[in-house]
Coordinates of C-alpha atoms in Angstrom, one line a residue:
M9 CA -23.4 30.1 16.4
N10 CA -20.6 30.6 14.0
L11 CA -21.7 29.1 10.7
F12 CA -18.1 28.8 9.5
S13 CA -16.7 27.0 12.5
P14 CA -16.9 23.5 10.9
F15 CA -14.8 24.9 8.0
S16 CA -12.2 26.3 10.3
K17 CA -11.7 22.8 11.8
I18 CA -10.6 21.4 8.5
S19 CA -7.1 22.1 7.2
V20 CA -6.5 22.2 3.4
H21 CA -3.1 21.3 1.9
I22 CA -2.4 21.6 -1.8
H23 CA 0.5 19.8 -3.4
P24 CA 2.2 21.7 -6.3
V25 CA 1.6 18.8 -8.7
F26 CA -2.1 19.4 -8.3
W27 CA -1.8 22.8 -9.9
L28 CA 0.4 21.4 -12.6
L29 CA -2.1 18.7 -13.6
A30 CA -5.1 21.0 -13.3
A31 CA -3.4 23.4 -15.7
L32 CA -2.5 20.6 -18.0
I33 CA -6.1 19.4 -18.1
G34 CA -7.1 23.0 -18.8
W35 CA -4.6 23.4 -21.7
L36 CA -5.6 20.1 -23.3
S37 CA -9.3 21.0 -23.0
S38 CA -9.1 24.6 -24.2
G39 CA -5.8 25.2 -26.0
T40 CA -5.8 28.8 -24.8
V41 CA -4.2 30.6 -21.8
G42 CA -7.5 32.1 -20.7
G43 CA -9.3 28.7 -21.0
T44 CA -6.5 27.1 -19.0
L45 CA -7.0 29.6 -16.2
V46 CA -10.8 29.0 -16.1
W47 CA -10.3 25.2 -16.2
T48 CA -7.7 25.3 -13.4
V49 CA -10.0 27.4 -11.1
I50 CA -13.0 25.1 -11.8
V51 CA -11.0 21.9 -11.2
F52 CA -9.7 23.3 -8.0
L53 CA -13.2 24.4 -6.7
S54 CA -14.8 21.2 -7.9
V55 CA -12.3 18.9 -6.2
L56 CA -12.3 21.1 -3.0
I57 CA -16.1 21.1 -2.7
H58 CA -16.2 17.3 -3.3
E59 CA -13.7 16.8 -0.5
Y60 CA -15.6 19.2 1.8
G61 CA -18.6 17.0 1.3
H62 CA -16.6 14.2 2.9
A63 CA -14.8 16.3 5.5
L64 CA -17.8 18.4 6.8
T65 CA -19.8 15.2 7.3
A66 CA -16.9 13.6 9.2
V67 CA -16.6 16.7 11.5
A68 CA -20.4 16.5 12.1
F69 CA -20.0 13.0 13.3
G70 CA -17.2 14.0 15.7
Q71 CA -14.1 13.2 13.7
R72 CA -11.2 15.4 12.7
A73 CA -10.6 15.9 9.0
R74 CA -7.8 17.2 6.8
I75 CA -8.1 17.7 3.0
E76 CA -5.1 17.2 0.7
L77 CA -5.3 18.1 -3.0
V78 CA -2.9 15.7 -4.7
A79 CA -1.9 14.7 -8.2
L80 CA -5.0 13.1 -9.5
G81 CA -7.6 14.6 -7.2
G82 CA -8.3 15.0 -3.5
V83 CA -8.0 12.9 -0.3
T84 CA -9.8 13.5 3.0
Q85 CA -7.8 12.2 5.9
R86 CA -9.9 11.4 9.0
S87 CA -9.0 10.6 12.6
G88 CA -11.0 10.1 15.7
T89 CA -13.4 7.5 17.1
K90 CA -14.3 4.7 14.8
L91 CA -17.8 5.2 13.2
N92 CA -20.6 2.8 12.4
L93 CA -20.9 1.6 8.9
W94 CA -24.0 3.7 8.1
K95 CA -22.1 6.8 9.1
E96 CA -19.1 5.8 7.0
F97 CA -21.5 5.3 4.1
I98 CA -22.9 8.8 4.5
I99 CA -19.4 10.4 4.7
V100 CA -18.3 8.7 1.5
M101 CA -21.6 9.4 -0.3
N102 CA -21.6 13.1 0.6
G103 CA -18.6 13.7 -1.6
P104 CA -20.3 12.7 -4.9
I105 CA -23.5 14.4 -3.7
A106 CA -21.6 17.7 -3.2
G107 CA -20.2 17.4 -6.7
F108 CA -23.6 16.6 -8.2
M109 CA -25.1 19.6 -6.4
L110 CA -22.5 21.8 -8.3
F111 CA -23.7 20.2 -11.6
I112 CA -27.3 21.1 -10.7
I113 CA -26.5 24.6 -9.6
A114 CA -24.4 25.3 -12.8
S115 CA -27.1 23.8 -15.0
F116 CA -29.8 25.8 -13.3
L117 CA -27.8 29.1 -13.7
L118 CA -27.3 28.3 -17.4
R119 CA -31.0 28.4 -17.9
F120 CA -31.3 32.0 -16.7
F121 CA -28.1 33.5 -17.9
K122 CA -28.1 33.8 -21.7
G123 CA -25.1 35.0 -23.7
S124 CA -22.4 34.1 -26.1
P125 CA -20.5 30.9 -25.6
D126 CA -17.4 33.1 -25.6
N127 CA -18.6 34.8 -22.5
V128 CA -16.3 33.8 -19.6
G129 CA -19.1 33.3 -17.2
I130 CA -21.2 31.1 -19.5
Y131 CA -18.1 29.2 -20.5
A132 CA -17.2 28.6 -16.8
L133 CA -20.8 27.4 -16.0
K134 CA -20.7 25.0 -18.9
I135 CA -17.4 23.5 -17.8
T136 CA -18.6 23.3 -14.2
A137 CA -21.7 21.4 -15.2
M138 CA -20.0 19.1 -17.6
A139 CA -17.0 18.3 -15.3
N140 CA -19.0 17.7 -12.2
F141 CA -21.5 15.5 -14.0
F142 CA -18.8 13.4 -15.6
W143 CA -16.7 13.1 -12.5
T144 CA -19.7 12.2 -10.3
I145 CA -20.6 9.3 -12.6
V146 CA -17.1 8.0 -12.9
N147 CA -16.4 8.4 -9.2
L148 CA -19.4 6.2 -8.4
L149 CA -18.1 3.3 -10.4
P150 CA -17.6 0.3 -8.0
V151 CA -13.8 0.5 -8.3
Y152 CA -11.6 1.1 -5.3
P153 CA -10.3 3.7 -4.3
L154 CA -13.0 5.6 -6.1
D155 CA -16.0 6.5 -3.8
G156 CA -18.1 3.9 -5.6
G157 CA -15.6 1.2 -4.6
R158 CA -15.5 2.4 -1.0
L159 CA -19.3 2.4 -0.9
L160 CA -19.4 -1.2 -2.2
S161 CA -16.9 -2.2 0.5
I162 CA -19.0 -0.6 3.2
V163 CA -22.2 -2.3 2.0
M164 CA -20.5 -5.7 1.6
E165 CA -18.9 -5.5 5.0
G166 CA -22.3 -4.7 6.5
I167 CA -23.8 -7.8 4.9
F168 CA -20.9 -10.3 5.1
G169 CA -18.6 -8.9 7.8
I170 CA -14.8 -9.1 7.2
R171 CA -15.5 -11.5 4.2
G172 CA -17.4 -8.7 2.5
I173 CA -14.3 -6.5 2.3
K174 CA -12.5 -9.3 0.4
I175 CA -15.5 -9.8 -1.9
A176 CA -15.7 -6.0 -2.6
L177 CA -12.0 -5.9 -3.5
F178 CA -12.4 -8.9 -5.8
L179 CA -15.5 -7.3 -7.6
S180 CA -13.7 -4.0 -7.8
M181 CA -10.8 -5.7 -9.5
L182 CA -13.1 -7.4 -12.1
F183 CA -15.1 -4.2 -12.8
S184 CA -11.9 -2.1 -13.1
A185 CA -10.6 -4.7 -15.7
L186 CA -13.9 -4.4 -17.6
C187 CA -13.7 -0.6 -17.6
S188 CA -10.1 -0.7 -18.9
F189 CA -11.2 -3.0 -21.7
V190 CA -14.1 -0.8 -22.7
F191 CA -12.0 2.4 -22.7
F192 CA -9.3 0.7 -24.8
M193 CA -12.0 -0.5 -27.2
F194 CA -13.1 3.1 -27.7
R195 CA -9.5 4.2 -28.0
Q196 CA -9.6 6.2 -24.8
V197 CA -6.0 5.3 -24.0
F198 CA -5.4 7.4 -20.9
A199 CA -8.6 6.2 -19.2
G200 CA -7.9 2.7 -20.2
A201 CA -4.4 2.8 -18.8
L202 CA -5.7 4.4 -15.6
F203 CA -8.2 1.7 -15.0
L204 CA -5.7 -1.0 -15.9
M205 CA -3.4 0.4 -13.2
L206 CA -6.3 0.3 -10.8
T207 CA -6.9 -3.3 -11.7
F208 CA -3.4 -4.3 -10.6
E209 CA -3.7 -2.2 -7.5
N210 CA -7.1 -3.9 -6.6
Y211 CA -5.6 -7.3 -7.3
R212 CA -2.7 -6.5 -4.9
S213 CA -5.2 -5.2 -2.3
W214 CA -7.4 -8.2 -2.7
K215 CA -4.5 -10.6 -2.3
N216 CA -3.3 -8.7 0.8
S217 CA -6.8 -8.8 2.3
L218 CA -7.1 -12.6 2.2
P219 CA -5.4 -13.1 5.6
L220 CA -7.7 -10.4 7.2
T221 CA -9.7 -11.6 10.2
P222 CA -12.2 -9.9 12.5
Q223 CA -9.5 -9.5 15.1
D224 CA -7.6 -7.2 12.6
Q225 CA -10.4 -4.7 13.0
D226 CA -10.6 -4.9 16.8
E227 CA -9.8 -1.5 18.2
K228 CA -8.3 -2.9 21.4
I229 CA -5.8 -5.0 19.5
Q230 CA -5.0 -2.2 17.1
S231 CA -4.4 0.2 20.0
L232 CA -2.2 -2.3 21.7
F233 CA -0.3 -2.9 18.5
R234 CA 0.4 0.9 18.0
K235 CA 1.7 1.1 21.6
A236 CA 3.9 -1.9 21.1
E237 CA 5.4 -0.4 18.0
Q238 CA 6.0 2.9 19.9
D239 CA 7.6 1.1 22.8
A240 CA 9.9 -0.8 20.4
A241 CA 10.9 2.4 18.7
L242 CA 11.7 4.0 22.0
G243 CA 13.9 1.1 23.0
K244 CA 11.4 -0.3 25.7
F245 CA 12.0 -3.8 24.5
D246 CA 10.7 -5.7 27.5
E247 CA 7.4 -3.8 27.4
A248 CA 7.2 -4.3 23.6
I249 CA 7.8 -8.0 23.9
H250 CA 5.0 -8.4 26.5
E251 CA 2.6 -6.4 24.3
F252 CA 3.4 -8.3 21.1
K253 CA 2.9 -11.6 22.9
E254 CA -0.4 -10.3 24.2
I255 CA -1.4 -9.3 20.6
R256 CA -0.6 -12.8 19.4
K257 CA -2.7 -14.3 22.2
L258 CA -5.7 -12.1 21.5
S259 CA -5.6 -12.3 17.7
Q260 CA -4.6 -16.0 17.1
N261 CA -4.3 -15.3 13.4
G262 CA -4.6 -12.6 10.7
I263 CA -2.4 -9.7 9.6
L264 CA -1.9 -8.2 13.1
H265 CA -1.0 -11.6 14.5
T266 CA 1.6 -12.1 11.7
T267 CA 3.1 -8.6 11.9
A268 CA 3.3 -8.7 15.7
T269 CA 5.1 -12.1 15.4
E270 CA 7.6 -10.6 13.0
H271 CA 8.3 -7.6 15.3
L272 CA 8.6 -9.9 18.3
A273 CA 11.0 -12.2 16.5
A274 CA 13.2 -9.3 15.4
I275 CA 13.5 -8.0 19.1
L276 CA 14.2 -11.5 20.4
S277 CA 16.9 -11.9 17.7
Q278 CA 18.5 -8.7 18.8
Q279 CA 18.6 -10.0 22.4
G280 CA 20.2 -13.3 21.3
K281 CA 17.1 -15.4 21.9
F282 CA 17.4 -17.1 18.5
K283 CA 15.6 -20.3 19.3
E284 CA 12.6 -18.5 20.7
A285 CA 12.5 -16.1 17.7
Y286 CA 12.8 -19.1 15.3
D287 CA 9.9 -21.0 16.9
C288 CA 7.7 -17.9 16.8
L289 CA 8.3 -17.3 13.1
K290 CA 7.9 -21.0 12.2
E291 CA 4.3 -20.8 13.4
V292 CA 3.3 -18.3 10.7
K293 CA 5.9 -19.0 8.0
G294 CA 3.3 -19.1 5.2
E295 CA 2.1 -15.6 6.0
L296 CA 5.4 -13.8 6.5
S297 CA 6.5 -10.7 4.6
T298 CA 9.8 -10.7 2.6
D299 CA 11.7 -9.3 5.6
G300 CA 10.1 -11.8 7.9
T301 CA 10.9 -14.7 5.6
L302 CA 14.5 -13.5 5.4
L303 CA 14.8 -13.4 9.2
L304 CA 13.3 -16.9 9.4
Q305 CA 15.9 -18.1 6.9
Q306 CA 18.7 -16.5 8.9
L307 CA 17.4 -18.1 12.1
A308 CA 17.0 -21.5 10.5
Y309 CA 20.6 -21.4 9.4
R310 CA 21.7 -20.3 12.9
E311 CA 19.7 -23.1 14.5
G312 CA 21.2 -25.7 12.1
E313 CA 18.0 -26.3 10.2
L314 CA 19.9 -26.1 6.9
R315 CA 17.4 -27.8 4.6
H316 CA 14.7 -25.5 5.9
A317 CA 16.9 -22.5 5.4
I318 CA 17.6 -23.6 1.8
N319 CA 13.9 -24.0 1.0
L320 CA 13.2 -20.5 2.4
G321 CA 16.1 -19.1 0.4
N322 CA 14.8 -20.7 -2.8
Q323 CA 11.4 -19.1 -2.2
L324 CA 12.9 -15.7 -1.4
Y325 CA 15.3 -15.6 -4.3
Q326 CA 12.5 -16.6 -6.8
N327 CA 10.2 -13.8 -5.6
E328 CA 12.9 -11.1 -4.9
P329 CA 16.5 -11.9 -5.8
G330 CA 19.1 -10.6 -3.3
F331 CA 22.5 -11.4 -2.0
E332 CA 21.4 -12.0 1.5
S333 CA 19.2 -15.1 0.8
A334 CA 21.7 -16.3 -1.8
L335 CA 24.6 -16.1 0.6
I336 CA 22.8 -18.1 3.3
N337 CA 21.9 -20.8 0.7
A338 CA 25.6 -20.9 -0.2
L339 CA 26.6 -21.4 3.4
C340 CA 24.0 -24.1 3.9
H341 CA 25.0 -26.1 0.9
S342 CA 28.7 -25.8 1.8
L343 CA 28.1 -27.1 5.3
L344 CA 26.2 -30.0 3.8
G345 CA 29.2 -30.7 1.5
E346 CA 27.2 -29.9 -1.7
V347 CA 30.0 -28.1 -3.6
R348 CA 28.3 -27.2 -6.9
P349 CA 25.1 -25.7 -5.4
A350 CA 27.2 -23.8 -2.9
I351 CA 29.4 -22.2 -5.6
G352 CA 26.3 -21.5 -7.7
W353 CA 24.7 -19.6 -4.9
L354 CA 27.9 -17.8 -4.1
N355 CA 28.1 -16.6 -7.7
C356 CA 24.5 -15.3 -7.4
A357 CA 25.3 -13.5 -4.2
I358 CA 28.3 -11.8 -5.8
Q359 CA 26.3 -10.8 -8.9
D360 CA 23.6 -9.4 -6.7
G361 CA 26.0 -7.0 -5.0
L362 CA 27.5 -9.0 -2.1
P363 CA 29.7 -6.4 -0.2
F364 CA 33.4 -7.4 0.4
P365 CA 33.1 -10.7 -1.4
R366 CA 36.8 -11.6 -0.8
R367 CA 36.2 -11.4 3.0
V368 CA 33.1 -13.6 2.7
L369 CA 34.9 -16.2 0.6
E370 CA 37.5 -16.6 3.4
K371 CA 34.9 -17.8 5.9
K372 CA 35.7 -21.2 7.3
E373 CA 32.3 -22.5 6.2
F374 CA 33.6 -22.5 2.7
D375 CA 36.7 -24.6 3.4
V376 CA 35.2 -27.6 1.7
L377 CA 35.1 -25.6 -1.6
R378 CA 38.6 -24.2 -1.6
N379 CA 40.2 -26.8 -3.9
D380 CA 37.5 -26.6 -6.5
A381 CA 38.4 -24.8 -9.8
L382 CA 35.2 -22.8 -9.9
F383 CA 35.7 -21.5 -6.4
Q384 CA 39.2 -20.5 -7.4
E385 CA 37.7 -18.5 -10.2
L386 CA 35.4 -16.8 -7.8
L387 CA 38.4 -15.8 -5.7
K388 CA 40.1 -14.3 -8.7
K389 CA 37.0 -12.3 -9.6
A390 CA 36.7 -11.1 -6.1
D391 CA 40.4 -10.0 -6.1
S392 CA 40.0 -8.2 -9.4
S393 CA 36.9 -6.4 -8.1
Q394 CA 38.7 -5.3 -5.0
K395 CA 41.7 -4.0 -7.0
A396 CA 39.4 -2.1 -9.3
L397 CA 38.0 -0.3 -6.2

C-alpha cells in the first residue's frame, strides 16, 4: 500500500498574495530578513498542514479535495457525495487538531533541544509552537467562516435542522461583534477591524439564510437545478423551462424556488411570453433579487400594471439607484398623465447614466410632457450632452 497515495489525490494551489502576506507577517514580527524567511516558511507549513487535516479526512470519506492557499489563510475545496453531519464535523475538526498537533510537537522538541534563542532551529520551534497555539484557539471561536463557526453550524443543524443553520449564523454574528469590541478595547485595531468585517459578512449571510427551506438542501432538487442552468446556458430553452417548472413544483418555496422562478421568467420573457413570466414573478415578488425585481417591474409596465411598476421602481431605486428603474417609473407616470413625477424620474435616469437621452425623450410615451418648461430644459441638456460627445 502506498502511504503517500492520499496526498497525491489532493492538489495544492498557492496564490501569490499568500506569499506576500506571509512575508509581511514575518517582517512585522521579526524586523529582519532572516526572521522574515523563517516566519514565511512556518506560516506556509502551518497553514498547509491545517488544510491537509481537512483534506485528508475528506479523501478518507470518499470525497475529492483541493487545497488553495489564499490571502488570509487556506481553503479546502471538496466535491463528491454529500456526507453525514458527523463526518462533516470530523472533517472540519481535524484542521484545528492538525494545527494543535504541530504546537504539541514543537513544544515537545523545545524541551529536549537547548540552545541560544538566536539559534535558527530554536527560534523556528518557538514560532511554530506560538503561532499554531494562537491560531488554533482563534480558529475555534464560534464565528463563521472560521472552523469554530462551521462546527457550530453543523451542531445546530443536527439539533434543529435547517433552522439551526440560521441560528448558528445569528450567534456567529453576535459573537463576532463581541470579539471586535473586545479587540478594539485592547487597542488591537487590525484584529478588531477583521472581526468587525466578519460581523457584517455574518449579518449578510444570516439575512440571506432566512428564506432557506429543507428543500434547498435536497440533492435531487439541487441536481435538477444545475441541469436546468446548464440547459439554459446551452440554449435548450424548452428543456430548461420544463426543469425550472419541475423545481418550482418540488420546492414550493425557498431560495431554489425563487431562483428557478427568476430563471424561468427570464426565458419566458425572451420568448415573448410576457404575461406568463409576469404571473410567475408576482408569486415570489417579496423574495426576488435586484435583477428579478427589475424584470418584474419591466413586465408590470409591459402588462399595463403601471402602479405596480411604480411601486417596484420606488423600492428598486431606494435600494440600488439606476437609470433602468428610474426610466420605467418616468414612463409609467407619463402614461398616467402625472407630469411632475415623470419629469423628476427622467431627470434621475439621465443623472444615473441613461444612454442616448435625446432618443429616449423622443418616445411617444412622453408626448404629454412636451409643452412643459422643465421637459424643454431636459431636452436642451440632452442636446448639449450629445454635442459634447
